[in-house]
Short mmCIF file of C-alpha atoms and ligand atoms in Angstrom, two decimals:
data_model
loop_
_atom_site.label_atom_id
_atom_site.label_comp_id
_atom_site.label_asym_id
_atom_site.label_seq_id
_atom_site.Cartn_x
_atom_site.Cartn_y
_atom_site.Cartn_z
CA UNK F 11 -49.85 33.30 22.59
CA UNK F 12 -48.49 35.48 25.49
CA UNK F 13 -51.85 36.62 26.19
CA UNK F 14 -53.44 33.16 26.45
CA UNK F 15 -50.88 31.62 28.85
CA UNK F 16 -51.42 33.38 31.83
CA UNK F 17 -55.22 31.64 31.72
CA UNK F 18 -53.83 28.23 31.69
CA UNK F 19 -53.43 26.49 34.65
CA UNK F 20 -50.22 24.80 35.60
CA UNK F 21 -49.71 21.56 37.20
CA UNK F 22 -46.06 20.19 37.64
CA UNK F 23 -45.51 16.31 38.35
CA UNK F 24 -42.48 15.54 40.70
CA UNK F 25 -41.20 11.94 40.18
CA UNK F 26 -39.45 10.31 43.10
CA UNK F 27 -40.38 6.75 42.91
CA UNK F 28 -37.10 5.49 41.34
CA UNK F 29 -34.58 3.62 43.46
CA UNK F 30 -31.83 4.66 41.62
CA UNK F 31 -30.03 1.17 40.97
CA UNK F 32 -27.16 2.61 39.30
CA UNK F 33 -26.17 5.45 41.64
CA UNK F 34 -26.74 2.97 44.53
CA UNK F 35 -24.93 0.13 42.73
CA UNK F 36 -21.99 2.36 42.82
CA UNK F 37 -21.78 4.08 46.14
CA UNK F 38 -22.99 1.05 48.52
CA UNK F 39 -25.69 4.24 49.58
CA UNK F 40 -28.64 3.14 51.07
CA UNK F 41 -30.44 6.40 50.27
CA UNK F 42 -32.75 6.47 46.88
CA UNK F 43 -30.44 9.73 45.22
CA UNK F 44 -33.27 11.70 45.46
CA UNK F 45 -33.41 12.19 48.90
CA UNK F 46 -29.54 12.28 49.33
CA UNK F 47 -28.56 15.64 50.87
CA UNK F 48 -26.93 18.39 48.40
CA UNK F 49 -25.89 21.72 50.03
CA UNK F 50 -27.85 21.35 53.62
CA UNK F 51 -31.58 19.69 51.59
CA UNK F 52 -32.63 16.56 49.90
CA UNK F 53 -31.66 16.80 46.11
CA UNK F 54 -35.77 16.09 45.36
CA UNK F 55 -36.22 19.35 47.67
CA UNK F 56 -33.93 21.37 45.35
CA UNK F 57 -36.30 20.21 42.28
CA UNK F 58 -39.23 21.23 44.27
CA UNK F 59 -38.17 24.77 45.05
CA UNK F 60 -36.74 25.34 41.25
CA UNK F 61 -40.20 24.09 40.06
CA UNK F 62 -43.09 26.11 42.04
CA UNK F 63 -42.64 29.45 41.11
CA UNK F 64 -43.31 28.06 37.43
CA UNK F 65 -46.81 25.95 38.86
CA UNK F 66 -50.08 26.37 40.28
CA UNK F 67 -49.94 22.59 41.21
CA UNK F 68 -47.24 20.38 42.70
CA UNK F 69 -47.89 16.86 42.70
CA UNK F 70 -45.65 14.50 43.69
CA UNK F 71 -45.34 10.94 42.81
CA UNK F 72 -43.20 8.32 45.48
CA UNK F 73 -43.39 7.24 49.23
CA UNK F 74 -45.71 9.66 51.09
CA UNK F 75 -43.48 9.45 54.66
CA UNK F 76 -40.06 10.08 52.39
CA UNK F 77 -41.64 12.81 50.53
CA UNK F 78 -43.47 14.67 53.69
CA UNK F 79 -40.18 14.90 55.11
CA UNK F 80 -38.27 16.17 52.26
CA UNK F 81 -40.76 18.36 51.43
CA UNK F 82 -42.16 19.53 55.16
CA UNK F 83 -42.07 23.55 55.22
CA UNK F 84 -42.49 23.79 51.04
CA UNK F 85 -45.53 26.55 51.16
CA UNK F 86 -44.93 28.63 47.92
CA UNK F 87 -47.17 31.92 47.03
CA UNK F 88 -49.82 30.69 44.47
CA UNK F 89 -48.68 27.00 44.35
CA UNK F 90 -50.88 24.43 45.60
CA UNK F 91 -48.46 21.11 46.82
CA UNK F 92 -50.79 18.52 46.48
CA UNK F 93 -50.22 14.66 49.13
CA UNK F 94 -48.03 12.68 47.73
CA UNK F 95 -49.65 9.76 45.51
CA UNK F 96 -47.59 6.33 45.86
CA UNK F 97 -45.56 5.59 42.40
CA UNK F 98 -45.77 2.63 40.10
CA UNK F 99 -43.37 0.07 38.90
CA UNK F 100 -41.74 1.88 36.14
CA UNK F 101 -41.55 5.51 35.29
CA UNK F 102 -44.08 5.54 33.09
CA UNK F 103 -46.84 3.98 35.68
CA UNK F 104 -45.51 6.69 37.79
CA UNK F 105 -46.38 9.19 35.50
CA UNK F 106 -49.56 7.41 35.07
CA UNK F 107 -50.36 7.97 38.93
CA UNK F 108 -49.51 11.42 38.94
CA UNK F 109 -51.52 12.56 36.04
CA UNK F 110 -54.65 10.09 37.58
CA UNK F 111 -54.13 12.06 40.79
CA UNK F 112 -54.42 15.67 39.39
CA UNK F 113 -57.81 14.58 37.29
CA UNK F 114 -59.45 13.95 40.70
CA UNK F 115 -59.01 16.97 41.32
CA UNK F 116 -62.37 19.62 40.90
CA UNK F 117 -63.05 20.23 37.10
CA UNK F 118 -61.96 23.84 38.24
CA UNK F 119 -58.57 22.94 39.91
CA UNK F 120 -57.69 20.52 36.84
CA UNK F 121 -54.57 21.63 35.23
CA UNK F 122 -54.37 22.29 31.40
CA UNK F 123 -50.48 22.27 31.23
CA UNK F 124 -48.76 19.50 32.96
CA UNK F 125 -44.71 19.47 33.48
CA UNK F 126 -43.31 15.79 34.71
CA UNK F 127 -39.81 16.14 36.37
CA UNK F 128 -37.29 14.01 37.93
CA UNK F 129 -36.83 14.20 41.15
CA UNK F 130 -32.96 13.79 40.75
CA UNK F 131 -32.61 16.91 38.72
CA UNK F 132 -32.46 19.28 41.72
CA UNK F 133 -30.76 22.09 39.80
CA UNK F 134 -33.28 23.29 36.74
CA UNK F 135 -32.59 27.00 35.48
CA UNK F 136 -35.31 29.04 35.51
CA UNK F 137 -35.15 29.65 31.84
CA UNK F 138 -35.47 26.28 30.59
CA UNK F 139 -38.69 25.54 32.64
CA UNK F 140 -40.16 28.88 31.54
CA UNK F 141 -39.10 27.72 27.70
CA UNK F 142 -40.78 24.80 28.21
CA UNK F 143 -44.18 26.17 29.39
CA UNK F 144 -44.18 29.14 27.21
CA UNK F 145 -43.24 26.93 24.00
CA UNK F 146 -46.38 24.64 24.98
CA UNK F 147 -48.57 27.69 23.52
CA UNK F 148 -48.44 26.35 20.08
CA UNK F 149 -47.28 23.04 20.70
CA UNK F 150 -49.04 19.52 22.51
CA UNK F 151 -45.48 18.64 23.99
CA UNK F 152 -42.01 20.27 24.80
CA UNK F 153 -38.61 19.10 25.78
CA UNK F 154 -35.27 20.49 26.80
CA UNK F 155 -32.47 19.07 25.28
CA UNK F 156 -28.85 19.68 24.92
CA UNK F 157 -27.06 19.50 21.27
CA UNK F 158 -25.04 16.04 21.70
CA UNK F 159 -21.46 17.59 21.95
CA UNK F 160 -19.24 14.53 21.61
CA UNK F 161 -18.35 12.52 18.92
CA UNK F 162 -20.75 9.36 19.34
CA UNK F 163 -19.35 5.57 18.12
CA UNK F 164 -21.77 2.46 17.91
CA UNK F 165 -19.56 -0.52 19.35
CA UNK F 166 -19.84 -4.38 19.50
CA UNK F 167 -17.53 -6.42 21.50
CA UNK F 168 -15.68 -2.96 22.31
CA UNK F 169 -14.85 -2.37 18.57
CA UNK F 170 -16.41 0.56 16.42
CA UNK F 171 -18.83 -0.51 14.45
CA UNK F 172 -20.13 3.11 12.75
CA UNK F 173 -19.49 6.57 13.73
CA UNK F 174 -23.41 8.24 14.07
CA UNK F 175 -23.72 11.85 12.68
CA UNK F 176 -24.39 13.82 15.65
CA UNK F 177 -25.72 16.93 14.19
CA UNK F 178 -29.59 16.31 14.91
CA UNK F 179 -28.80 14.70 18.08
CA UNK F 180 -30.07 16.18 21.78
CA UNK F 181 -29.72 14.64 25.36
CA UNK F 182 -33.19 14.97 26.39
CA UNK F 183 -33.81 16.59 30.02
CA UNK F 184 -36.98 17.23 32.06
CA UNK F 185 -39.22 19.10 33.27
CA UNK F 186 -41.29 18.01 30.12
CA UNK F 187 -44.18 19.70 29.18
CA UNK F 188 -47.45 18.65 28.00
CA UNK F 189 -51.02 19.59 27.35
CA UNK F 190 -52.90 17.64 30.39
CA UNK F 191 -55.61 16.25 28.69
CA UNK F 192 -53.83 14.77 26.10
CA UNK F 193 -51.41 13.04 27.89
CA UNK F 194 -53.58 11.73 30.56
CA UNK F 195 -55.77 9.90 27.76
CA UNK F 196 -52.26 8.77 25.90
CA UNK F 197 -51.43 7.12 29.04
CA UNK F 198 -54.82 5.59 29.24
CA UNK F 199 -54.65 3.95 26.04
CA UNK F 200 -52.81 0.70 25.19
CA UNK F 201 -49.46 1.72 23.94
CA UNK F 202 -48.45 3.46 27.20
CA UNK F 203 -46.68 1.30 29.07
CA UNK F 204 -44.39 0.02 25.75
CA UNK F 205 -43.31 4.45 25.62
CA UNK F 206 -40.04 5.16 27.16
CA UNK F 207 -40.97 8.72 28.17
CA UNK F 208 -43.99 10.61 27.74
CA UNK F 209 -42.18 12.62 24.42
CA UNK F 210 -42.37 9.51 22.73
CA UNK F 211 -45.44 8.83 23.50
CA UNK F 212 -47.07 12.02 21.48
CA UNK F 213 -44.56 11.08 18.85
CA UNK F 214 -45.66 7.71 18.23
CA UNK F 215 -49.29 9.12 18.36
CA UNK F 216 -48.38 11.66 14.97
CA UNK F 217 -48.33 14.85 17.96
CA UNK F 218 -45.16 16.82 17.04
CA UNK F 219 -43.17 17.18 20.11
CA UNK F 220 -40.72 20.33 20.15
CA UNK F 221 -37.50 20.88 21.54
CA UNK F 222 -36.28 23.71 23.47
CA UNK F 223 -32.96 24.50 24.83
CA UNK F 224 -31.86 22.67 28.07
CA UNK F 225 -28.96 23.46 29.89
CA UNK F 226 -25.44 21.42 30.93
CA UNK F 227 -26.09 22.53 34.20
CA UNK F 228 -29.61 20.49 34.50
CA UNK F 229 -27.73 17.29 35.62
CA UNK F 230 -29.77 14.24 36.73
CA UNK F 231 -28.08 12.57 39.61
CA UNK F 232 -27.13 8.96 38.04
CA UNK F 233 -23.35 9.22 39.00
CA UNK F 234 -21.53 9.79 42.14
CA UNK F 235 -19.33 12.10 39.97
CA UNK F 236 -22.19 13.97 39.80
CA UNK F 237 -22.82 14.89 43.11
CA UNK F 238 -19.79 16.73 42.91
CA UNK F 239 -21.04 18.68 40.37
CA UNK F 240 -24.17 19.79 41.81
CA UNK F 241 -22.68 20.35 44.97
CA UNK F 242 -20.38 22.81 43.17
CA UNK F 243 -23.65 24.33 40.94
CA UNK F 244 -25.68 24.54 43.93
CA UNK F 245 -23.43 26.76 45.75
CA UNK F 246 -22.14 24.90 48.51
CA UNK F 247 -20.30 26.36 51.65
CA UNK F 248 -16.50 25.15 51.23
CA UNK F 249 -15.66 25.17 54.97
CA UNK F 250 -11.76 25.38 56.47
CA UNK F 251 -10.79 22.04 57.93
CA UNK F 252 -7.12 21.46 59.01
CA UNK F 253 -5.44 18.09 59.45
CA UNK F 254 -2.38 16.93 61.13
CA UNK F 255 0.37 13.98 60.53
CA UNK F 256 3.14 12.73 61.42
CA UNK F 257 5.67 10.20 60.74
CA UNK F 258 8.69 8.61 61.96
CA UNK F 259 11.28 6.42 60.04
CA UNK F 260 14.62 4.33 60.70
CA UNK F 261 17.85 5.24 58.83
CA UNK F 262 18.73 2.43 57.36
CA UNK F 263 22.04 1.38 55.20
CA UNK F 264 22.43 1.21 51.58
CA UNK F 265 19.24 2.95 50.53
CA UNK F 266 19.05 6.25 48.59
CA UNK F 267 17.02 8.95 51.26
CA UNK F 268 13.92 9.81 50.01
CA UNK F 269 12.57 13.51 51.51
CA UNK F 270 9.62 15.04 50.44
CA UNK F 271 9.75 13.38 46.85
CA UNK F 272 13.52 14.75 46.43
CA UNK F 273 16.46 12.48 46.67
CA UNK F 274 18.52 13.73 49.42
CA UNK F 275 22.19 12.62 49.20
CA UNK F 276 23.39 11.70 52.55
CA UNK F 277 25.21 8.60 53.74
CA UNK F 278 21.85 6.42 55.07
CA UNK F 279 18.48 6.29 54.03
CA UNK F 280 15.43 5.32 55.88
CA UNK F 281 13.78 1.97 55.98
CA UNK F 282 9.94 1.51 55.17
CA UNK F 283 8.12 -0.74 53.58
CA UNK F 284 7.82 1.76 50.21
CA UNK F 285 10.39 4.24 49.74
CA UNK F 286 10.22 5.22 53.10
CA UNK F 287 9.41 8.75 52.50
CA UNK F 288 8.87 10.39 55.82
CA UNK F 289 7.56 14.00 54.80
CA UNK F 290 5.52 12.34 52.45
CA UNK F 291 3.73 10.67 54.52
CA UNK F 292 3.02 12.65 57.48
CA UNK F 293 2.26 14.94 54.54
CA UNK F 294 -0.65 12.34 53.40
CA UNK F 295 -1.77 11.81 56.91
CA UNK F 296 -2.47 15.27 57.08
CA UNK F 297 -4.56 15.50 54.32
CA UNK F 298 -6.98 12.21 54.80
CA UNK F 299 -7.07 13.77 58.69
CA UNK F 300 -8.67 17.29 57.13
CA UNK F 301 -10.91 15.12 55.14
CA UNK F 302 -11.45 12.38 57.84
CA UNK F 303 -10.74 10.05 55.33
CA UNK F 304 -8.29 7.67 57.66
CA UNK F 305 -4.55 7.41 57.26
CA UNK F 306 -2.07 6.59 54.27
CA UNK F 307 -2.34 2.46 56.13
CA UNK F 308 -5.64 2.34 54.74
CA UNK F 309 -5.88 3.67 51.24
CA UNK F 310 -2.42 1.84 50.84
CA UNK F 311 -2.11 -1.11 53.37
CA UNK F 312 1.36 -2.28 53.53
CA UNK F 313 0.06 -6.29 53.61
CA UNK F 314 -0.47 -5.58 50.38
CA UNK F 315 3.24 -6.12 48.41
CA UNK F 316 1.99 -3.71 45.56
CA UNK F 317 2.80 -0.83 47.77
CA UNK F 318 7.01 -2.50 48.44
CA UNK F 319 9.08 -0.03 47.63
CA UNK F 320 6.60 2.42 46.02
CA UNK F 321 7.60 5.60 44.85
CA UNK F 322 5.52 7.56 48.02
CA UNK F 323 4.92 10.16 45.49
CA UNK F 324 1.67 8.03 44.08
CA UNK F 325 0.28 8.68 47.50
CA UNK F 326 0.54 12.23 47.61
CA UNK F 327 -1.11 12.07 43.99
CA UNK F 328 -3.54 10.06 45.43
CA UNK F 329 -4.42 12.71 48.58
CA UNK F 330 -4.85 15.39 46.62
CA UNK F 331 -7.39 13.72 44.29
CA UNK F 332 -8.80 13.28 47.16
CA UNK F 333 -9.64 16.84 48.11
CA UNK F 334 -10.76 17.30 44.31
CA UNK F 335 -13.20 14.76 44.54
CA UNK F 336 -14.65 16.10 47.79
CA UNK F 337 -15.00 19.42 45.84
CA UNK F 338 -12.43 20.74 47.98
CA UNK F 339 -9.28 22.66 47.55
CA UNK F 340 -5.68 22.74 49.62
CA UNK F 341 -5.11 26.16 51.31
CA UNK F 342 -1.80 25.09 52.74
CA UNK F 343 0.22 22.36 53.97
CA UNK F 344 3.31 23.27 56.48
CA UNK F 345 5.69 19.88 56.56
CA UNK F 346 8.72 19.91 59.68
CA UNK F 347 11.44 17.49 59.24
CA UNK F 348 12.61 16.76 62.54
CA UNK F 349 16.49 15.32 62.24
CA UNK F 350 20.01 16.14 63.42
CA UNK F 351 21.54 15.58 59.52
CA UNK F 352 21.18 15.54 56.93
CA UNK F 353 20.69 19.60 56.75
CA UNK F 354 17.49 20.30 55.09
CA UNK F 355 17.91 23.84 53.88
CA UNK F 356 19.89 23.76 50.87
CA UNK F 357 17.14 21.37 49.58
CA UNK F 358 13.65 22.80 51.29
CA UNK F 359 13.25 25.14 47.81
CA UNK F 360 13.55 21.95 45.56
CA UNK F 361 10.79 19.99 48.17
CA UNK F 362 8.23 22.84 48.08
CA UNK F 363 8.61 22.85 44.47
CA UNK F 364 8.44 18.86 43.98
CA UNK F 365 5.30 18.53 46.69
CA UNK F 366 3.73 21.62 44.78
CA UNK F 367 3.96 19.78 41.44
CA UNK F 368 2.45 16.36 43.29
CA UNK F 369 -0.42 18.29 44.80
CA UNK F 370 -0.95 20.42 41.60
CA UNK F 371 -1.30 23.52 43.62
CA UNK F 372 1.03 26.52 43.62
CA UNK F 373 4.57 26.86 45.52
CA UNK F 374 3.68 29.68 47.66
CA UNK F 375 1.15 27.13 49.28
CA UNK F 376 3.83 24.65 50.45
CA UNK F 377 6.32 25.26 53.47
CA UNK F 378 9.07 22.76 54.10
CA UNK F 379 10.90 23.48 57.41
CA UNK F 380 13.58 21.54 59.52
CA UNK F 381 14.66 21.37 63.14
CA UNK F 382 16.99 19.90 65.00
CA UNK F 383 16.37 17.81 68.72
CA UNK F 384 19.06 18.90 70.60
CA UNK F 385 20.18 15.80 70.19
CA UNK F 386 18.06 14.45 72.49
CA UNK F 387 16.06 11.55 71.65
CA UNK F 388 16.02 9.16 68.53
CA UNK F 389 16.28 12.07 66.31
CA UNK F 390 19.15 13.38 68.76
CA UNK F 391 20.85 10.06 68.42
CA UNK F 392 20.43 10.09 64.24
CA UNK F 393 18.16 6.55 64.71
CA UNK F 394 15.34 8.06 62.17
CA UNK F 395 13.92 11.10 60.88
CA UNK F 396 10.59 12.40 62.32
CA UNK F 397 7.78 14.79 60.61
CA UNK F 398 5.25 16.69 61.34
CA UNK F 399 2.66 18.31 58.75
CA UNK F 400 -0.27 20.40 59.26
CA UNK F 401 -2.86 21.09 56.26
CA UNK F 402 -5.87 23.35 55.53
CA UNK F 403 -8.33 22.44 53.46
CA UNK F 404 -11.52 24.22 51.85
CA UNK F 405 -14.02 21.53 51.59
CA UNK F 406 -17.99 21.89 51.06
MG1 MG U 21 5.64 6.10 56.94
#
């Protein structure tokens, strides 16, 4: 078998016609996911570059202009990358293009091997594509799947209706492999359009269709969630980006002073529309400011009474999912309380530790400071408390 692969010619089929309703649906993105940008490139450019070193042919299958430019500069040793061909309605006409495409080709250039991939799987291990094509020496068609780890529940209505025995079960991944000639004429014939992937396509025809190992990291883009993930897989740059807030609030009698998510006793508090938390919030500001994500008004407008009297300690929550989400991490935040009294110092220790705990990051990453004015100004004249925080962020 080793010795008659290196004689068989292989063609790979990039798929990039999709529009991607559900990642779209979700993140208002006008961008088809394939051509979103992941670490510096196109996520469809990614798929390209994992794929050639595996092919003798690249042929992609979607909008020629999109394509040229995601693709412009792709010129791999020994890989021919064929014009794009426009896609078809559904996947499986898009296959159907592809495969039409590469059998115009000179009876010499015609590929034997054929791999079809999606064009929002821009991170494909080596391995598995080398799996599938070596594992298409003794069989028509090959797969990569992943063993179904989860528990998996069939529900109606949103109650359980049977519990399915996972044990044979696989999440089936591209590239897919299949002998050329066999496919093309599949998808010539009359069931191909009712097939929902090429696999099942052999399968219905009797062809025995083998799996292979895939791998967890081999993510399709379908969720923004998921861009997270690739962003992380692909190796992204985190880059230092600082942010600064700060906040000023009334004292204000007979309410408890909230500092820095610590109850501070002292003989006023501060007024607010939530709990008034001053370090908090400059604290907050800070953050959406290294992530240029706005201020603490808009991811919690006070028009809105949900936020009266809210524990500011939600916000701070809310910030540093924030960073996680970006793929990001805190380096350090450094929070001055500017007031004349209450004295901060016997309680800085028990801040730290409480914003720590908010932020879920360690101690030693926290400073909580105080100063006085000289009593000059509104601070001087113990109207309000003032603060300042500065942050750092890591962020790709
Ligand atoms: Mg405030």
């Amino acid at each position: 078998m080793a010795a008659f692969l290196p004689t068989m010619r292989v063609a790979a089929i990039l798929l990039a016609a999709g529009q991607g309703r559900r990642f779209s649906a979700q993140s208002a993105s006008p961008v088809a996911k394939q051509y979103l940008t992941l670490g510096g490139r196109p996520v469809i450019r990614h798929a390209a570059d994992a794929l050639v070193p595996h092919v003798q042919i690249l042929q992609p299958v979607g909008d020629r202009a999109a394509l040229d430019d995601a693709l412009s500069g792709l010129a791999p040793d020994g890989c021919a990358v064929l014009a794009a061909v426009p896609g078809g309605e559904t996947r499986q006409a898009s296959v159907s293009a592809g495969l039409e495409a590469l059998d115009r080709l000179p009876a010499d250039q015609r590929p034997d091997l054929v791999l079809i991939h999606d064009g929002a799987r821009p991170y494909v291990p080596a391995d598995v594509t080398r799996a599938v094509i070596d594992a298409l020496g003794t069989h028509a068609g090959v797969i990569p799947g992943v063993p179904v780890a989860d528990t998996i529940k069939r529900a109606h209505d949103g109650i359980i209706t049977d519990t399915v025995p996972r044990t044979d079960l696989y999440r089936a991944q591209t590239p897919q492999g299949f002998r050329f000639d066999l496919l093309r004429d599949l998808h010539r014939g009359a069931a191909a359009s009712d097939a929902t992937d090429d696999a099942a396509l052999l399968e219905t025809a009797g062809h025995h269709v083998a799996i292979v190992a895939g791998s967890e990291d081999n993510i399709k883009l379908t969720y923004k969630e998921d861009l997270v993930r690739l962003e992380r897989l692909i190796g992204p740059t985190l880059l230092p980006r600082m942010g600064l807030g700060y906040d000023v609030h009334a004292f204000a009698e007979n309410r408890p002073l909230i500092l820095c998510g610590i109850t501070v006793p002292h003989t006023r508090g501060l007024a607010g529309h939530s709990d008034a938390d001053v370090g908090i919030h400059a604290l907050c500001d800070a953050i959406y400011g290294a992530l240029a994500e706005g201020d603490i008004g808009r991811h919690f407008p006070p028009s809105q009474n949900e936020w009266k009297d809210a524990d500011s300690a939600r916000f701070l929550v809310h910030a540093g999912e924030r960073i996680r989400a970006r793929g990001g991490m805190l380096i350090n935040a450094d929070l001055t309380l500017i007031c004349e009294r209450p004295k901060i110092g016997p309680h800085a220790q028990a801040m730290r530790e409480r914003l720590a705990e908010l932020l879920q990051v360690g101690v030693d990453r926290i400073s909580v400071k105080a100063t006085t004015s000289e009593r000059l100004g509104f601070t001087g004249r113990e109207e309000g408390i003032a603060c300042t925080a500065a942050v750092s962020v890591l962020v790709p």
